[in-house]
Short mmCIF file of C-alpha atoms and ligand atoms in Angstrom, two decimals:
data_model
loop_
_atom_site.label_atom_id
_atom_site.label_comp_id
_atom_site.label_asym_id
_atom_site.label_seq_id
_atom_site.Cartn_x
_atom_site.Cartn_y
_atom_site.Cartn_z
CA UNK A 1 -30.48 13.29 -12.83
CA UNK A 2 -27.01 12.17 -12.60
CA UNK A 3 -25.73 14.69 -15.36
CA UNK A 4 -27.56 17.65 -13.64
CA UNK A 5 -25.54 16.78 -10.50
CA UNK A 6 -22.40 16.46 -12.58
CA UNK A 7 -23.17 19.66 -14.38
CA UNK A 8 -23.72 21.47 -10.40
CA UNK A 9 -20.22 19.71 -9.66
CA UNK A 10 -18.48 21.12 -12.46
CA UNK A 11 -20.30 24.41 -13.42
CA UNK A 12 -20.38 26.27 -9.55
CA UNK A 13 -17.20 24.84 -8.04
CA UNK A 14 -14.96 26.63 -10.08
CA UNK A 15 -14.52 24.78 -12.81
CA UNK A 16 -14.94 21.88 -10.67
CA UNK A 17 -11.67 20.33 -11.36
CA UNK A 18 -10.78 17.97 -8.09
CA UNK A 19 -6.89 17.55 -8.92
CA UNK A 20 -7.25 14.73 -6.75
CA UNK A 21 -9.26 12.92 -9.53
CA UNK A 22 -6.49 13.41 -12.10
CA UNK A 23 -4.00 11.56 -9.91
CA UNK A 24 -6.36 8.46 -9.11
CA UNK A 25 -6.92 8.62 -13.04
CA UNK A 26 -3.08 8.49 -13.55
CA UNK A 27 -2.33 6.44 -10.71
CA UNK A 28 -4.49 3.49 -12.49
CA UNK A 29 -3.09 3.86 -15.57
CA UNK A 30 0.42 4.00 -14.48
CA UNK A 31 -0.46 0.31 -11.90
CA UNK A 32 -1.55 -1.51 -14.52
CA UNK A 33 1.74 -1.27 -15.83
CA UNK A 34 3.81 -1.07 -12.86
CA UNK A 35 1.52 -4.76 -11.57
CA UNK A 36 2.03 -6.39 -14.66
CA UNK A 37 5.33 -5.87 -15.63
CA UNK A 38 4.22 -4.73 -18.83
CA UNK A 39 4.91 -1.74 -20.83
CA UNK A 40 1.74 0.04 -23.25
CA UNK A 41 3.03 -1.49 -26.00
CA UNK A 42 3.26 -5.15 -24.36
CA UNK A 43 0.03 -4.58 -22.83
CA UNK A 44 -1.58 -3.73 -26.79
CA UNK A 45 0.38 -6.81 -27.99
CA UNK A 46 -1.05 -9.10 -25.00
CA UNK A 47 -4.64 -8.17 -25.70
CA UNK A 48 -4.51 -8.51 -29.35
CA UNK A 49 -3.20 -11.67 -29.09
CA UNK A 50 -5.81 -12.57 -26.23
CA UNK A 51 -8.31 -12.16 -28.74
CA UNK A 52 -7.48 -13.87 -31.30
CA UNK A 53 -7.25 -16.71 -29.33
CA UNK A 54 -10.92 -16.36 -27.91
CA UNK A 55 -11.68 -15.33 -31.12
CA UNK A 56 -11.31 -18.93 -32.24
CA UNK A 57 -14.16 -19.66 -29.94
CA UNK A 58 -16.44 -16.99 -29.42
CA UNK A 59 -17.46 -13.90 -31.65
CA UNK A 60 -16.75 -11.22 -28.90
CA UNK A 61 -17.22 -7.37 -28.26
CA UNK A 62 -13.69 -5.54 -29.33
CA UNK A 63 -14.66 -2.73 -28.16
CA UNK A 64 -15.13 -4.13 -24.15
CA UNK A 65 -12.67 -6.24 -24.03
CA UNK A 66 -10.09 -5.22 -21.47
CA UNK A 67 -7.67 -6.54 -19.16
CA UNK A 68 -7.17 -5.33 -15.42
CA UNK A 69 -4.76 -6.34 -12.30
CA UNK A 70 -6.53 -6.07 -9.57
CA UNK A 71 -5.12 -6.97 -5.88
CA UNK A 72 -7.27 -7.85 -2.88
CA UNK A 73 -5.44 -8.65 0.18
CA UNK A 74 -3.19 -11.19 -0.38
CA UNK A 75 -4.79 -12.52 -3.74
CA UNK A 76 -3.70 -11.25 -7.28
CA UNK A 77 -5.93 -11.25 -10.11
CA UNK A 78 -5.38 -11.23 -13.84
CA UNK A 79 -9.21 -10.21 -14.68
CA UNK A 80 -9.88 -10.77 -18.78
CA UNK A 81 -13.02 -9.07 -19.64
CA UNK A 82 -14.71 -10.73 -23.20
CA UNK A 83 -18.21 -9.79 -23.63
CA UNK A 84 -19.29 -12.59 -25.87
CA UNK A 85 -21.52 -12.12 -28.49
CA UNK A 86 -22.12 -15.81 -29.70
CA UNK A 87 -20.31 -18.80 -29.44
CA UNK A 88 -18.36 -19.48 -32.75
CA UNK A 89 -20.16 -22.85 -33.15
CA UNK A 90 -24.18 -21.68 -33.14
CA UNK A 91 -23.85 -19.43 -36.50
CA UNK A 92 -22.93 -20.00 -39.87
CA UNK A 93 -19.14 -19.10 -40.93
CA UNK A 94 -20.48 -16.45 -43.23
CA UNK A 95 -22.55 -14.55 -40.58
CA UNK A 96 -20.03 -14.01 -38.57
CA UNK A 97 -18.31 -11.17 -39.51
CA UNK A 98 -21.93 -9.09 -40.25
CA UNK A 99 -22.97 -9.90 -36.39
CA UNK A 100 -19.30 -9.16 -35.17
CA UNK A 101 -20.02 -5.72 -36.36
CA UNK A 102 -23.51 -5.03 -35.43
CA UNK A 103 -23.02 -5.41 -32.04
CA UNK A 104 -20.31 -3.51 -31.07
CA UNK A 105 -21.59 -0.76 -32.50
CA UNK A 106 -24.88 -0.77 -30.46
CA UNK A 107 -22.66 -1.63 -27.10
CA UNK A 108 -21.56 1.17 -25.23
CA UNK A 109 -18.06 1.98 -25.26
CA UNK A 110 -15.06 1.51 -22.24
CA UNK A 111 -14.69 4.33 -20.53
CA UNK A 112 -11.24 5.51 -21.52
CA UNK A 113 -8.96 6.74 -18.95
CA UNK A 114 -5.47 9.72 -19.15
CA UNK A 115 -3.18 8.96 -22.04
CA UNK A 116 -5.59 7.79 -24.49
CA UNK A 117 -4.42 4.23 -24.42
CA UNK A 118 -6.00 0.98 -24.47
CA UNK A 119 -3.81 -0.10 -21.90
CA UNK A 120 -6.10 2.50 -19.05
CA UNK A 121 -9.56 0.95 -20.34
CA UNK A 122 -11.92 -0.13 -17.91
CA UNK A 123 -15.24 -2.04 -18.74
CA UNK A 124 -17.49 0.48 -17.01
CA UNK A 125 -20.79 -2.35 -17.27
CA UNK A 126 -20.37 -6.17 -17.88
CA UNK A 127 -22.65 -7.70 -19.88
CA UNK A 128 -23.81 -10.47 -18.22
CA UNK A 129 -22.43 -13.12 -21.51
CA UNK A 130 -19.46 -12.01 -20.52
CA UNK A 131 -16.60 -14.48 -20.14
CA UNK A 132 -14.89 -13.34 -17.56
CA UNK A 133 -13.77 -14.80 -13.57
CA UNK A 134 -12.65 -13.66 -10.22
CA UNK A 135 -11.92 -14.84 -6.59
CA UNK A 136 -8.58 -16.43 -7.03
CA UNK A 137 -6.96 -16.47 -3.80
CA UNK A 138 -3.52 -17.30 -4.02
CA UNK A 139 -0.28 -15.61 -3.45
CA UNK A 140 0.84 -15.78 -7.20
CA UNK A 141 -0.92 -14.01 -9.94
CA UNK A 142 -3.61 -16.00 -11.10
CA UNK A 143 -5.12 -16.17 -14.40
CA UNK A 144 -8.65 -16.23 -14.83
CA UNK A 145 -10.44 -16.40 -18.29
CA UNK B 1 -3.93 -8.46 10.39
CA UNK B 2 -3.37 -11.65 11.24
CA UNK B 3 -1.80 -13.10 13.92
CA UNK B 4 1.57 -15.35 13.18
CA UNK B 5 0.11 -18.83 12.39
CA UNK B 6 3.52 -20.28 13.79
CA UNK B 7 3.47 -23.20 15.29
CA UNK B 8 3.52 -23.91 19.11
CA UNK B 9 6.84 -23.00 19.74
CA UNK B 10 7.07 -19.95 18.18
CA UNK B 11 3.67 -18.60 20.43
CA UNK B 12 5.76 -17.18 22.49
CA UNK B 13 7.77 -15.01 19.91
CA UNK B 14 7.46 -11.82 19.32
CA UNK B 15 6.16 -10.17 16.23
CA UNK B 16 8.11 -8.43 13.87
CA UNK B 17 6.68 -5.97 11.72
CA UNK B 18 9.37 -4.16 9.15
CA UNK B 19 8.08 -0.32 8.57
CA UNK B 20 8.28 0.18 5.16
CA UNK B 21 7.21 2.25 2.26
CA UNK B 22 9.43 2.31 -1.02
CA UNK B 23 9.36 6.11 -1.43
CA UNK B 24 11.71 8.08 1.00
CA UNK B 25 10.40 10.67 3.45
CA UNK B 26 6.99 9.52 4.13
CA UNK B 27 7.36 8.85 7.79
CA UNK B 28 8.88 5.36 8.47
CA UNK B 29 11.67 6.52 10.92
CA UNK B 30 8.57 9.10 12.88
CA UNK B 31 5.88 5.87 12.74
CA UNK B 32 8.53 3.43 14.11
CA UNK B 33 9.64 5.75 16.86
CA UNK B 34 5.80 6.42 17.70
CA UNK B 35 4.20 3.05 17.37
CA UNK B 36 6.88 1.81 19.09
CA UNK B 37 6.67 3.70 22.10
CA UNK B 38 3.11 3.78 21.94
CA UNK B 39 3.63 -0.37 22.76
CA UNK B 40 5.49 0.45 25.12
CA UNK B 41 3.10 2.32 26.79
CA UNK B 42 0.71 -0.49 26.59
CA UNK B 43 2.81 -2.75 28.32
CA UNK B 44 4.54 -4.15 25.53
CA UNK B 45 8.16 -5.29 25.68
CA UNK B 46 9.35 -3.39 22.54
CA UNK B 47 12.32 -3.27 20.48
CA UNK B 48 12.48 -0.76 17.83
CA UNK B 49 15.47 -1.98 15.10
CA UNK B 50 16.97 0.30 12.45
CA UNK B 51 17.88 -0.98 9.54
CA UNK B 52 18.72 2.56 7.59
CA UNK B 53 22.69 0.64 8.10
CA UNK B 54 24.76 4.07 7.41
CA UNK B 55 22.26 6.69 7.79
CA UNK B 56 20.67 6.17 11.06
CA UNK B 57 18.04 8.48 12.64
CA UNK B 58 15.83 6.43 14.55
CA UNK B 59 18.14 7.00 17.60
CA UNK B 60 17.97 10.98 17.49
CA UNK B 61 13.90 10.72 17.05
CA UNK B 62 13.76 8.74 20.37
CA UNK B 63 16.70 10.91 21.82
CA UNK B 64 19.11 8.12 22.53
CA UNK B 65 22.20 9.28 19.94
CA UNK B 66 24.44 9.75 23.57
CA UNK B 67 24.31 5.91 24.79
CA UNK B 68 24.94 4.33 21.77
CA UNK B 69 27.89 1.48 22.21
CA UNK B 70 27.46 -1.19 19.55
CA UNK B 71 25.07 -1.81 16.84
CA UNK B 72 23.03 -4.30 14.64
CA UNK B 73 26.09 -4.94 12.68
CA UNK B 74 28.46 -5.58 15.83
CA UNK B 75 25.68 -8.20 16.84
CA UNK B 76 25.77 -9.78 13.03
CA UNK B 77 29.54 -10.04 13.36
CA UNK B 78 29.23 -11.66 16.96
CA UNK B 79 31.33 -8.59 18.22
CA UNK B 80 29.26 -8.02 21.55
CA UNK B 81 26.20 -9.98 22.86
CA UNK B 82 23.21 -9.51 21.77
CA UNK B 83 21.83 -7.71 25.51
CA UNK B 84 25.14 -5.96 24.90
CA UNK B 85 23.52 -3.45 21.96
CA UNK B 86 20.88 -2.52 23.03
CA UNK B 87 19.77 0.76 24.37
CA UNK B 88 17.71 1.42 26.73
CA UNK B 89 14.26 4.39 26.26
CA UNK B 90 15.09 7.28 28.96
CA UNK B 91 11.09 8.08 28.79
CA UNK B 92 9.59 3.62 29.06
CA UNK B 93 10.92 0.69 30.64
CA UNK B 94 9.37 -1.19 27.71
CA UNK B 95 11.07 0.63 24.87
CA UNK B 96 14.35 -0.42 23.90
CA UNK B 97 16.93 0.54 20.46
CA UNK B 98 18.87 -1.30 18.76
CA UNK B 99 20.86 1.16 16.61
CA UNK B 100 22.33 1.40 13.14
CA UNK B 101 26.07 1.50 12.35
CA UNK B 102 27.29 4.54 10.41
CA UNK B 103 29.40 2.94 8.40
CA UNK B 104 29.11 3.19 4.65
CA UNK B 105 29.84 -0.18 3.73
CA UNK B 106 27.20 -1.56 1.26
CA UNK B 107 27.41 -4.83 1.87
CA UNK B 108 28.05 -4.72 6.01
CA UNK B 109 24.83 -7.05 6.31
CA UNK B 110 23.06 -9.72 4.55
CA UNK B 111 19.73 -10.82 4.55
CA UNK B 112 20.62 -14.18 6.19
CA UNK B 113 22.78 -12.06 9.14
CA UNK B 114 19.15 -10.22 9.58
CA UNK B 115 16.79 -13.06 10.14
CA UNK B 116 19.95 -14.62 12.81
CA UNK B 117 19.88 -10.97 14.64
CA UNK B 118 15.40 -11.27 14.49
CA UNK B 119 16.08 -14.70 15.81
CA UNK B 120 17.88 -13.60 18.70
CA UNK B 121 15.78 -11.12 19.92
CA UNK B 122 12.60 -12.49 19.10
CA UNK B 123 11.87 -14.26 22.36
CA UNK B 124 12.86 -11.23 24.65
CA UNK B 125 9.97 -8.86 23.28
CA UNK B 126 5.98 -8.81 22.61
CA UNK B 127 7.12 -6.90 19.50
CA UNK B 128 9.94 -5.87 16.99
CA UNK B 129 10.02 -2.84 14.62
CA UNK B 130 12.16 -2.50 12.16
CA UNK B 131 12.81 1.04 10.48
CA UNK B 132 13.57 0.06 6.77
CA UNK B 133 15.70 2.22 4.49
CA UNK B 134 14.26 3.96 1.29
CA UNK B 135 14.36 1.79 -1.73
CA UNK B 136 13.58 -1.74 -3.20
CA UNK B 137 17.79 -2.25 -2.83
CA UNK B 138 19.82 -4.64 -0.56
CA UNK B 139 18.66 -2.66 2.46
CA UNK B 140 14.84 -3.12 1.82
CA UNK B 141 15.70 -6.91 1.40
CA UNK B 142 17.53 -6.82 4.90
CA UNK B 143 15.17 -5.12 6.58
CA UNK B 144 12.16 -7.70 5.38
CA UNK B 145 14.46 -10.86 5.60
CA UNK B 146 13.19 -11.64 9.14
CA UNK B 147 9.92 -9.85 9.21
CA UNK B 148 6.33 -11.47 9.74
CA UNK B 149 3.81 -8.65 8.56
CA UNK B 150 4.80 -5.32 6.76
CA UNK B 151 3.36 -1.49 8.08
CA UNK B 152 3.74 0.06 4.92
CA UNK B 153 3.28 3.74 5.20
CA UNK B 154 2.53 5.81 2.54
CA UNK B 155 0.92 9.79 2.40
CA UNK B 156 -1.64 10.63 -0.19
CA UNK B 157 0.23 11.98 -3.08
CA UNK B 158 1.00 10.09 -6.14
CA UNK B 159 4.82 8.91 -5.98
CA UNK B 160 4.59 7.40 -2.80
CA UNK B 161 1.41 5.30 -3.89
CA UNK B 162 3.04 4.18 -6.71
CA UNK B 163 6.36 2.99 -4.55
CA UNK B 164 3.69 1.42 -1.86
CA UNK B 165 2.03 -0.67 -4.56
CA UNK B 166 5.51 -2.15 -5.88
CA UNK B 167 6.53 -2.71 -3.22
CA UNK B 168 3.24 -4.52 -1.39
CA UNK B 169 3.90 -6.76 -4.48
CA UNK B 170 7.19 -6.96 -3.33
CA UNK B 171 6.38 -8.02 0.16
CA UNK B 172 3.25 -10.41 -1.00
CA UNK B 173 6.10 -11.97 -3.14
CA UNK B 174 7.75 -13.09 0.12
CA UNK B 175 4.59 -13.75 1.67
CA UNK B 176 4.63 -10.59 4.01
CA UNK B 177 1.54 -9.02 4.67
CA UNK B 178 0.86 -5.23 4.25
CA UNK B 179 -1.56 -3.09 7.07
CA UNK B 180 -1.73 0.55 5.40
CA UNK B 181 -1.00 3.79 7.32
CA UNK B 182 -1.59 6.66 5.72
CA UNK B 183 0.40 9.49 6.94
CA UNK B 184 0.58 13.44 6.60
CA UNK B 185 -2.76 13.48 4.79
CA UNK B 186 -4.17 16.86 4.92
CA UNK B 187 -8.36 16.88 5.38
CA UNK B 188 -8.52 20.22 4.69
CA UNK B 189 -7.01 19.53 1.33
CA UNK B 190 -8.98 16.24 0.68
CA UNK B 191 -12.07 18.62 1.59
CA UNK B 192 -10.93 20.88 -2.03
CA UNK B 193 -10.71 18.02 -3.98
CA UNK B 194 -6.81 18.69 -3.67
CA UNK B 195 -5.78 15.60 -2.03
CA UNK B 196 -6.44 11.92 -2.29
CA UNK B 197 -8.59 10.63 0.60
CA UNK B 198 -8.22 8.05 3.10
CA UNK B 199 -10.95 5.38 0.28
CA UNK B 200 -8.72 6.35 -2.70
CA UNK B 201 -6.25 5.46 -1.07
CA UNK B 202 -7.12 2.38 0.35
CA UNK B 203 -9.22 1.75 -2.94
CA UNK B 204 -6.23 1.89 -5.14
CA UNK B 205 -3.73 -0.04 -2.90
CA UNK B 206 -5.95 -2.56 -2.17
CA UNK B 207 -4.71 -3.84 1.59
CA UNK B 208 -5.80 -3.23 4.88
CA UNK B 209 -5.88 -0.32 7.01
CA UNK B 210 -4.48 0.40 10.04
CA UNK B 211 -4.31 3.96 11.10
CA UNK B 212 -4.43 7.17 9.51
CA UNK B 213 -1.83 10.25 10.72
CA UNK B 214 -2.76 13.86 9.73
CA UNK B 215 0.24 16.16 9.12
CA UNK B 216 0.83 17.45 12.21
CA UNK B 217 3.80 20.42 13.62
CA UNK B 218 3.71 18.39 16.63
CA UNK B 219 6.01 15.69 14.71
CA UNK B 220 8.90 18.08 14.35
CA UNK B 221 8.61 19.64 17.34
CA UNK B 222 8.65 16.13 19.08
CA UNK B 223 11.37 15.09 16.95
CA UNK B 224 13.63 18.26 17.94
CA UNK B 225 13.40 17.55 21.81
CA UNK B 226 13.69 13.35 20.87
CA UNK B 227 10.81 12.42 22.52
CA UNK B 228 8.17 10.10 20.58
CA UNK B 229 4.90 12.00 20.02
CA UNK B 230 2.55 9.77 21.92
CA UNK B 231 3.23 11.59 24.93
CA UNK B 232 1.86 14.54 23.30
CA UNK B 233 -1.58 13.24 23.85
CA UNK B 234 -3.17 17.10 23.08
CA UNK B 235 -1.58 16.79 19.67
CA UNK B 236 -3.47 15.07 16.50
CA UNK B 237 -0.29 12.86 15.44
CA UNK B 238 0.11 11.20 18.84
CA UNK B 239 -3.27 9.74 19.57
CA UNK B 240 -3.59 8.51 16.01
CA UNK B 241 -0.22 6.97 16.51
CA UNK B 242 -1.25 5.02 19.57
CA UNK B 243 -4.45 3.82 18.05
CA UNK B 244 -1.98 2.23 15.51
CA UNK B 245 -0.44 0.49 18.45
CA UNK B 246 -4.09 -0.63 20.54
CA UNK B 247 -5.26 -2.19 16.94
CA UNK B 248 -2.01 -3.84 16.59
CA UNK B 249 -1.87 -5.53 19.89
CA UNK B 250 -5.55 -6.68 18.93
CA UNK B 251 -7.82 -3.90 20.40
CA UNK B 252 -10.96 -2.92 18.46
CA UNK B 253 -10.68 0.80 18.09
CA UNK B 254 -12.79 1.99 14.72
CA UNK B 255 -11.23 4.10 12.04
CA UNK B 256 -12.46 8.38 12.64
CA UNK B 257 -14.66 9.40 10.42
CA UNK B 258 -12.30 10.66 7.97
CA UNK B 259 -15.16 13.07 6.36
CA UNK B 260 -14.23 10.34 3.72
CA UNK B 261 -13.69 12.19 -0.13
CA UNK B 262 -14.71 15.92 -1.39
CA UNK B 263 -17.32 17.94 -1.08
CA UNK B 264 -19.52 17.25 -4.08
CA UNK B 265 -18.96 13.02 -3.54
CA UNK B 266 -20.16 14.10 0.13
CA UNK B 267 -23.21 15.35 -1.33
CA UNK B 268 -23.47 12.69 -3.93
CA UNK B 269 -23.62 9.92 -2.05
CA UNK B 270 -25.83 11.92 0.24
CA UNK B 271 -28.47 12.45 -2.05
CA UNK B 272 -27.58 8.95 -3.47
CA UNK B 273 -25.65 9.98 -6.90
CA UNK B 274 -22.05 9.50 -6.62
N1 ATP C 301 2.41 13.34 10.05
C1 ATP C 301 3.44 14.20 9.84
N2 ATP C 301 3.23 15.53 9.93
C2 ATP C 301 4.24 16.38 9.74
N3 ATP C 301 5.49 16.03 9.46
C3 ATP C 301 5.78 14.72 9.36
C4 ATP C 301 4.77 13.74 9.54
N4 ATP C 301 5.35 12.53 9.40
C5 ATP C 301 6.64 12.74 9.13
N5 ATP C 301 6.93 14.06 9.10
C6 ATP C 301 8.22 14.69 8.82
O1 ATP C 301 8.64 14.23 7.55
C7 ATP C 301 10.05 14.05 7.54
C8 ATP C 301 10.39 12.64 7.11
O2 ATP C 301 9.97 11.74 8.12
P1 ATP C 301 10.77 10.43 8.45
O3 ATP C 301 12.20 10.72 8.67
O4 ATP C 301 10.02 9.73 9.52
O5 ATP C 301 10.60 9.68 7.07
P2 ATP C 301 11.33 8.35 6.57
O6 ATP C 301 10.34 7.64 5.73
O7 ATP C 301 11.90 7.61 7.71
O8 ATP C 301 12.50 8.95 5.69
P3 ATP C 301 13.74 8.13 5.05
O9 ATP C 301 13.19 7.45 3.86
O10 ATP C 301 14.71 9.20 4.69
O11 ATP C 301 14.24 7.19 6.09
C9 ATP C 301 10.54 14.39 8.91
O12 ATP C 301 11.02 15.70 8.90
C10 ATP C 301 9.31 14.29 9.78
O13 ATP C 301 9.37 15.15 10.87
MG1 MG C 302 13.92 6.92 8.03
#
């Protein structure tokens, strides 16, 4: 149902393209940088290095992890999305990698914003494993795991 | 918006608000000059400050370029007393300038010489605006030094969103809170799909808001005759403008319906899809 409506929106309003959509699109992806302070490539190197450290405790999704900066009134929050597959402790060493890989193929993938980069991804669902946190509400950029 | 949680003494102080936005153009000088005498008309005791030190305007907006004597920086530099500068609105008996400088000197003010000037007019008025320069620079600083809450004004298009969200960082970082006004949006655009709409906006900034200005001829006509556009009551700009002004003294006045987004998310969430 939703697809016919998107096919209406696209197909009989001229091509449908809302120019208004591509600056919201690049207006996100150009915050996250602008918020954080941190170029596409520092962004790339903070996640990788994000997961290997929850890595050492959890066998998580790749493919929805993301990172967002998201500002609510006064609060700032660093929000780390990890959907977690297993905790590292409940399987054997050598079924790790095999389950690693089977489910994040079955999980749907990020929806990926202008520019291609991992840097714009947001986690259009959260799986409800997910390690992940909200609601700080102080002035300074919080960091919630 | 919240009220200043000072302590008893300071209950009877006025509020300062710096008007603010990062990107240049977007309507500071016009919203201070409105809002301002749009207190005024409300009974407020209202001093409208301009910090734009070199490149003022906010005294040809309100039509007061031809009583100018001193100036914020003559009252920094203890040159005349502080009654001494400032100039009194032809049009309210609440509305009252104090003007710029024209000099060029970068460093004619500091931050410190702009919380002593706040501090010295604070207890004479029910509220202070202060017209902030362009920029994250020295003058930005100034201008916030002695401010309590930010208006940060922004329009709709994509390099003055990006400037309003630095610099609401900017201003959280000095514990200043932001109230959005989004000016010179165009509905009729924002019906195409063309512009961003009064929820992205407010979506992707993330703060409150607290008024919402279409573009509007009426502004530049006003401007050219120096006369605020609240007294242009007929015109779309002015009423929106004093609306601004009734929520910030308190009032309860609900946002328009601003036919929110496009067409098709219209529909959408109509028929319960978007
Ligand atoms: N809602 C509006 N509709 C139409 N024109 C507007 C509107 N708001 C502002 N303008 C016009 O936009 C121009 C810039 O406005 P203004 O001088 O208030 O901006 P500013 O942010 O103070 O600029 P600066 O950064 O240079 O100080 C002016 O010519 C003004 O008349
Ligand atoms: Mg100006």
């Amino acid at each position: 149902m939703h697809s016919v409506f998107e096919f209406f929106k696209t197909r009989l309003c001229g091509g449908g393209r809302e120019s208004k959509n591509e600056a919201k699109s690049r207006l996100q992806f150009v915050l996250v940088q602008d918020r954080t302070g941190l170029n596409n490539e520092d962004m790339v190197s903070f996640k990788c290095e994000l997961v290997k450290v929850i890595e050492r405790y959890f066998v998580i999704d790749k493919q929805g992890f993301d990172v967002s900066y998201q500002r609510e009134g006064a609060s700032t929050t660093l929000l780390i999305n990890s959907p977690v597959v297993v905790r590292r402790q409940d399987i054997p060493d050598r079924e790790v990698e095999a389950k690693s890989r089977r489910r994040g193929k079955g999980r749907k993938k990020a929806k990926t914003r202008a520019a291609g980069s991992s840097a714009s991804e947001t986690v259009s669902e959260k799986s409800p494993e997910s390690v992940t946190g909200t609601g700080a509400s102080a002035t300074e950029p919080k960091v919630a795991v | 918006m919240n009220l200043r949680n000072g302590t008893g003494s300071k209950k009877d102080m006025g509020q300062v608000f710096v008007v603010t936005s990062g990107k240049g153009g977007v309507g500071k000088t016009t919203a201070t000059a409105s809002i301002g005498a749009a207190l005024a008309l409300k009974g407020k005791r209202t001093l409208v400050i301009d910090a734009d030190i070199g490149l003022r305007n906010l005294d040809v907006i309100l039509g007061l370029e031809n009583r100018i004597v001193f100036n914020l920086v003559d009252v920094a530099r203890d040159v005349c007393k502080p009654t001494q500068a400032v100039v009194k609105s032809k049009k309210s008996a609440n509305l009252f300038l104090l003007p710029a400088s024209q000099t060029d000197e970068k460093d004619a003010v500091s931050e410190d010489d702009f919380c002593k000037v706040m501090d010295l007019y604070r207890r004479e008025y029910h509220f202070i605006l202060v017209d902030c320069p362009a920029g994250i620079e020295q003058g930005f600083k100034n201008a916030c030094a002695g401010a309590d809450e930010a208006l940060l004004v922004t329009t709709p298009e994509i390099s003055a969103i990006r400037d309003a969200d630095r610099v609401i960082g900017l201003l959280s970082a000095r514990s200043i809170e932001s109230s959005l006004i989004i000016n010179r949006i165009d509905f009729d655009m924002v019906r195409r799909g063309d512009m961003l709409s009064v929820d992205d906006v407010q979506d992707i900034l993330g703060i409150d808001l607290i008024g919402v200005v279409e573009r509007d001829e009426n502004i530049i006509v006003a401007a050219n005759c120096g006369e605020p556009v609240v007294y242009n009551t007929k015109s779309k700009a002015g009423p929106a403008f004093s609306k601004i002004a009734a929520r910030m003294c308190g009032e309860n006045v609900p946002m328009d319906d601003f036919g929110g987004s496009g067409f098709w998310e219209r529909l959408g969430r109509r028929i319960g899809l978007a």
